Each structure stands twice: as structure tokens, then as C-alpha cells.
Coordinates of N, CA and C in Angstrom, one line a residue:
X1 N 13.2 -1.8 -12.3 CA 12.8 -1.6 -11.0 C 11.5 -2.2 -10.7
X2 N 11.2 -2.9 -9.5 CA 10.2 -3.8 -9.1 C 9.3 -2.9 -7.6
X3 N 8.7 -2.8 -7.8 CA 7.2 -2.4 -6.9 C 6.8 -3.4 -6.2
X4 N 6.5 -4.0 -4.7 CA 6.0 -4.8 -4.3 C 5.3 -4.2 -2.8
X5 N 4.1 -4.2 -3.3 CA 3.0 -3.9 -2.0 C 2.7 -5.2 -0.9
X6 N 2.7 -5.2 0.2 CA 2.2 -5.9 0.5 C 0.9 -5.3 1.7
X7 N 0.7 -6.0 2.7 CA -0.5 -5.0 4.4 C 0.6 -4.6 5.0
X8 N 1.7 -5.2 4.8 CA 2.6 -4.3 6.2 C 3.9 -4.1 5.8
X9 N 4.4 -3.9 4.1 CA 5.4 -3.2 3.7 C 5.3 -2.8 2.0
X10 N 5.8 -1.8 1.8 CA 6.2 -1.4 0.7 C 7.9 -1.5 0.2
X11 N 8.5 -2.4 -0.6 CA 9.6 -2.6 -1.0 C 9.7 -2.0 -2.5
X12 N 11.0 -1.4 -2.9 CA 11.5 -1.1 -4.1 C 12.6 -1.5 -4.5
X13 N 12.4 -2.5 -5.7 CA 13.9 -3.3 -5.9 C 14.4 -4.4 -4.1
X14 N 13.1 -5.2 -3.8 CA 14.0 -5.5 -2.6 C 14.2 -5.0 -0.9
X15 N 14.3 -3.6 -1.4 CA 14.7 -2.9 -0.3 C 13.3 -2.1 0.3
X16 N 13.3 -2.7 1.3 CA 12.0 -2.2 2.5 C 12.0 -0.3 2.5
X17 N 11.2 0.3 2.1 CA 11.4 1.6 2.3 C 10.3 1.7 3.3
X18 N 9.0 1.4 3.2 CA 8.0 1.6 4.1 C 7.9 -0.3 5.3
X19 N 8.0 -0.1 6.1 CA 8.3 -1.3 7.2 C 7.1 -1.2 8.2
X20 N 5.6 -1.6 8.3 CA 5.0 -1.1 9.2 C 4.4 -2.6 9.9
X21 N 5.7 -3.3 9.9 CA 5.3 -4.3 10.8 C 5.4 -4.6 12.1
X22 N 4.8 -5.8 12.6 CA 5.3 -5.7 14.1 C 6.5 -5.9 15.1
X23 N 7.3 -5.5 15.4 CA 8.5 -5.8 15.9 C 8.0 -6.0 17.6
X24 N 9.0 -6.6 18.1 CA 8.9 -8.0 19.7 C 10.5 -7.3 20.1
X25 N 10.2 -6.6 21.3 CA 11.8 -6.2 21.7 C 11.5 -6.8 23.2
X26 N 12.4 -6.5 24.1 CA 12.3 -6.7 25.7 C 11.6 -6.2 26.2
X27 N 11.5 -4.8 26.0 CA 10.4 -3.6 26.4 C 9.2 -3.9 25.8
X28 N 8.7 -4.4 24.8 CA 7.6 -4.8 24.4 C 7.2 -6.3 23.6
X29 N 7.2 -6.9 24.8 CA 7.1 -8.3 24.4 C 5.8 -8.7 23.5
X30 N 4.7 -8.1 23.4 CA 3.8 -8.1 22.7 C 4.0 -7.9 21.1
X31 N 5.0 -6.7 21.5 CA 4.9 -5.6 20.0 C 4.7 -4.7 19.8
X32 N 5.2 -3.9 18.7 CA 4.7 -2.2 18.7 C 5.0 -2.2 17.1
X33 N 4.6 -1.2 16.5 CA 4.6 -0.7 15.5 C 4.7 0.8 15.0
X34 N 6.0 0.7 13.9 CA 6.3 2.2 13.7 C 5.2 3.2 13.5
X35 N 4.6 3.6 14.0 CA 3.3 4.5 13.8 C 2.9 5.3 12.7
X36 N 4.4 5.9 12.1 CA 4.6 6.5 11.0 C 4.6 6.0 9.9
X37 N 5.1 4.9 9.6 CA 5.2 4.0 8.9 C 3.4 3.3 8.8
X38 N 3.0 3.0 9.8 CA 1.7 2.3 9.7 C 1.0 3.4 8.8
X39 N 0.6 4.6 9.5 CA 0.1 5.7 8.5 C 0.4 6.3 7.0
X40 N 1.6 5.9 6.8 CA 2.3 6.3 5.5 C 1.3 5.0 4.5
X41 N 1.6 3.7 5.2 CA 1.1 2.9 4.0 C 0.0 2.8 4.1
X42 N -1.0 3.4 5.2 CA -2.5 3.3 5.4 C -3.0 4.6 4.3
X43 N -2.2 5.5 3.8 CA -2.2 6.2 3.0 C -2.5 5.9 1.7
X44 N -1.2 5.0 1.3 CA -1.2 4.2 0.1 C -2.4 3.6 -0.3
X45 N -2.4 2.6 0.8 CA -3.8 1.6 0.4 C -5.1 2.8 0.3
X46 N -5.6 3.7 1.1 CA -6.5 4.8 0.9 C -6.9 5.0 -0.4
X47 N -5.4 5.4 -1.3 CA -5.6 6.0 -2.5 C -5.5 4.9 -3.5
X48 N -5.3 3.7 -3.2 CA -5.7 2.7 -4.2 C -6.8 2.2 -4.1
X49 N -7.4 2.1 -3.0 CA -9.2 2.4 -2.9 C -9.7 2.8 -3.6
X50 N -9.4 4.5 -3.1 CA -10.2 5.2 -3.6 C -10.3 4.9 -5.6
X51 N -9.2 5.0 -6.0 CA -9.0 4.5 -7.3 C -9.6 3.5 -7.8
X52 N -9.5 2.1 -7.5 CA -10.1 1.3 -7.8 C -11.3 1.4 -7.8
X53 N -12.5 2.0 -7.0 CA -13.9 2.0 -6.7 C -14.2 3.0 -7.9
X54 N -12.6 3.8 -7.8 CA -13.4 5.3 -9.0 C -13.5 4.1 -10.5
X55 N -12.6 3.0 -10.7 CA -12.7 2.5 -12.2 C -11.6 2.2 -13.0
X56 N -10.3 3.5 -12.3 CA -9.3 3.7 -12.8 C -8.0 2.6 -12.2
X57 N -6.8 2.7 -13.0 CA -5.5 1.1 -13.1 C -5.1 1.4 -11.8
X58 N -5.2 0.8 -11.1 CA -4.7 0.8 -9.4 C -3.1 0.9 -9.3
X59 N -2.4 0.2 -10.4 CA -1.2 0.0 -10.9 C -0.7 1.2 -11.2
X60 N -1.1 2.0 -12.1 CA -0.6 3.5 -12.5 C -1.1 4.2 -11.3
X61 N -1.9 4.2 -10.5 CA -1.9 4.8 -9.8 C -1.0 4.7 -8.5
X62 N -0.3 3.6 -8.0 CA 0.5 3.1 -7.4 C 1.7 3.7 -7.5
X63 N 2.2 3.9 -9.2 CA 3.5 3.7 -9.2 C 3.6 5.8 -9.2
X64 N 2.6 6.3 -10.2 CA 2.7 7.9 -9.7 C 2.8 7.9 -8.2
X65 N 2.2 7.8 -7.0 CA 2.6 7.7 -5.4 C 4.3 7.4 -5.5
X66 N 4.2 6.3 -6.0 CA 6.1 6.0 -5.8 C 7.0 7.5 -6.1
X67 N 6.3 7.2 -7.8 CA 7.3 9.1 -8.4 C 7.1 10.2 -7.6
X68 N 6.0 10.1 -7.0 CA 6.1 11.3 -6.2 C 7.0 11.6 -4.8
X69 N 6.5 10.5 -4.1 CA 6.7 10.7 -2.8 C 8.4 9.7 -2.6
X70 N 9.3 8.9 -3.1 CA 10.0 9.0 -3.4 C 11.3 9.0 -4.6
X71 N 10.9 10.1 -5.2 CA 11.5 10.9 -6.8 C 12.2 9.8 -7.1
X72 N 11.4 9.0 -7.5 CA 11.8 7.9 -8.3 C 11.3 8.2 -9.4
X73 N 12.4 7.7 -11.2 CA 12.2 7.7 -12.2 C 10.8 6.9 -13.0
X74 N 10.4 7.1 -13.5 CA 8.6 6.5 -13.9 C 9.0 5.6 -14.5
X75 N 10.0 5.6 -15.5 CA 10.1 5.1 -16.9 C 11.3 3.9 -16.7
X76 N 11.9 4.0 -15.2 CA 12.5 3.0 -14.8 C 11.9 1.8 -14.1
X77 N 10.4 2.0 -13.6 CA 9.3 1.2 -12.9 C 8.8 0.2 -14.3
X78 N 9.5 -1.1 -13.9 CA 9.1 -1.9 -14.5 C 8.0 -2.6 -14.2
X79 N 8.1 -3.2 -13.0 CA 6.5 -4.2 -12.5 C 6.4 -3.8 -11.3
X80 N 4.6 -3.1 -11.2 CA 4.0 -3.2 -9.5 C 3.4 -4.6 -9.3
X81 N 4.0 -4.8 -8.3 CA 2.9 -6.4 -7.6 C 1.9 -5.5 -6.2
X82 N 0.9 -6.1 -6.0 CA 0.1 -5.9 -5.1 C -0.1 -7.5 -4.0
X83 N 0.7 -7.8 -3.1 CA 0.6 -9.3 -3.2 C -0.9 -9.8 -2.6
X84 N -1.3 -10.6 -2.3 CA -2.6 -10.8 -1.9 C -3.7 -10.2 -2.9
X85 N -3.2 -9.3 -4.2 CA -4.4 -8.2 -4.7 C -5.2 -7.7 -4.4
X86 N -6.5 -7.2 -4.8 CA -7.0 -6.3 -4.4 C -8.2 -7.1 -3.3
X87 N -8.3 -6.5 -2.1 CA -9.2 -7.0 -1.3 C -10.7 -7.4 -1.5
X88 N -11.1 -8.2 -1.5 CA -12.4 -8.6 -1.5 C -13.6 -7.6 -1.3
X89 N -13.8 -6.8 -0.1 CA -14.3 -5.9 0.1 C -14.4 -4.8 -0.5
X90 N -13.1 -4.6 -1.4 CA -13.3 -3.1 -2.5 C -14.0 -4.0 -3.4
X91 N -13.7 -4.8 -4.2 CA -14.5 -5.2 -5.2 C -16.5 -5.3 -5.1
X92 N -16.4 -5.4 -3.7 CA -18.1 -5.4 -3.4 C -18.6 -3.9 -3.4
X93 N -17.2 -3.0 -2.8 CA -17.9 -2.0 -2.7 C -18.0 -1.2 -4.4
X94 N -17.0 -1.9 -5.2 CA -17.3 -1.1 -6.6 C -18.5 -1.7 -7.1
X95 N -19.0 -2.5 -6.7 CA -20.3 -3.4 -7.2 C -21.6 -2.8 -6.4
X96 N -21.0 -1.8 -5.5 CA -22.6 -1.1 -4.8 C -22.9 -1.9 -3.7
X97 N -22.3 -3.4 -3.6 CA -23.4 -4.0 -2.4 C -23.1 -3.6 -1.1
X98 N -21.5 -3.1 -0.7 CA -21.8 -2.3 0.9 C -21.4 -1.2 0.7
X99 N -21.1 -0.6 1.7 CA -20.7 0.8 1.4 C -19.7 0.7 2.7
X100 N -18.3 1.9 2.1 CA -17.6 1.8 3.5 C -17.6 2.9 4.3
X101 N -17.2 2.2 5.5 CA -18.1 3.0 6.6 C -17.4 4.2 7.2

């Protein structure tokens, strides 16, 4: 089983479970975004923040969130990807030089 994070989805094996992109219909030619979905993965990223700044595998921390929040098997999680990895800005902030706000 494959883990793949990206800024605007969370897939397992493939299959989109978290979708917090922008969708273009008639009624909103601009766009909108599942709101629930935006917050769910704004969650995710939160707590791999928070983790990474604490020191601790952002990867183990990733895949417990999965076992929890959809009772998925642990020992069936073969590879988390993070695509883009970890943001530039967390690494500054584990280094002290900004702080976030």
C-alpha cells in the first residue's frame, strides 16, 4: 500500500480519499473548493509540522494519521511519498531563524 501526499490531495493506493482541489463548474467559473476536505488536509500538514520542527520521522508520523483516521492496516503501508517534500519554511523554522506566525 502506497501513501502519496501532495498541497491539494491525499491518495491511498491511487485512489483520491482526501480531494481539496479546485473544481470550475457553470455556477462557479472561478472555482470553489470542498471546504471539508481543504480543512481535513490542512490538518494533516499541521501535524507534520508540528512533528518535523519537534525532530521526530514525519513519515511515521504520517502513516499513524492514515491508521487512525482511516483504519487502515500499519503493517500493510509500504511507502509514504510527500511530493514536493518538506517545505522550505519548516526547515528554517527548525533552525530558529523565523518563527511561525
Amino acid at each position: 500500500m502506497q501513501i502519496n501526499l501532495t498541497s491539494e490531495t491525499l491518495s491511498i493506493d491511487n485512489k483520491l480519499v482526501i480531494d481539496a482541489r479546485k473544481n470550475v463548474t457553470e455556477a462557479n467559473p472561478k472555482g470553489w473548493v470542498n471546504r471539508q476536505a481543504y480543512k481535513e488536509l490542512g490538518n494533516i500538514w499541521q501535524e507534520l509540522r508540528k512533528t518535523f520542527v519537534e525532530g521526530k520521522d514525519v513519515g511515521e508520523t504520517l502513516k499513524e494519521l492514515i491508521v487512525n483516521k482511516f483504519s487502515v492496516n500499519r503493517e500493510a503501508i509500504e511507502t509514504v511519498e510527500i511530493e514536493g517534500g518538506i517545505p522550505e519554511h519548516w526547515k528554517e523554522m527548525k533552525e530558529g531563524k523565523i518563527k511561525f506566525r
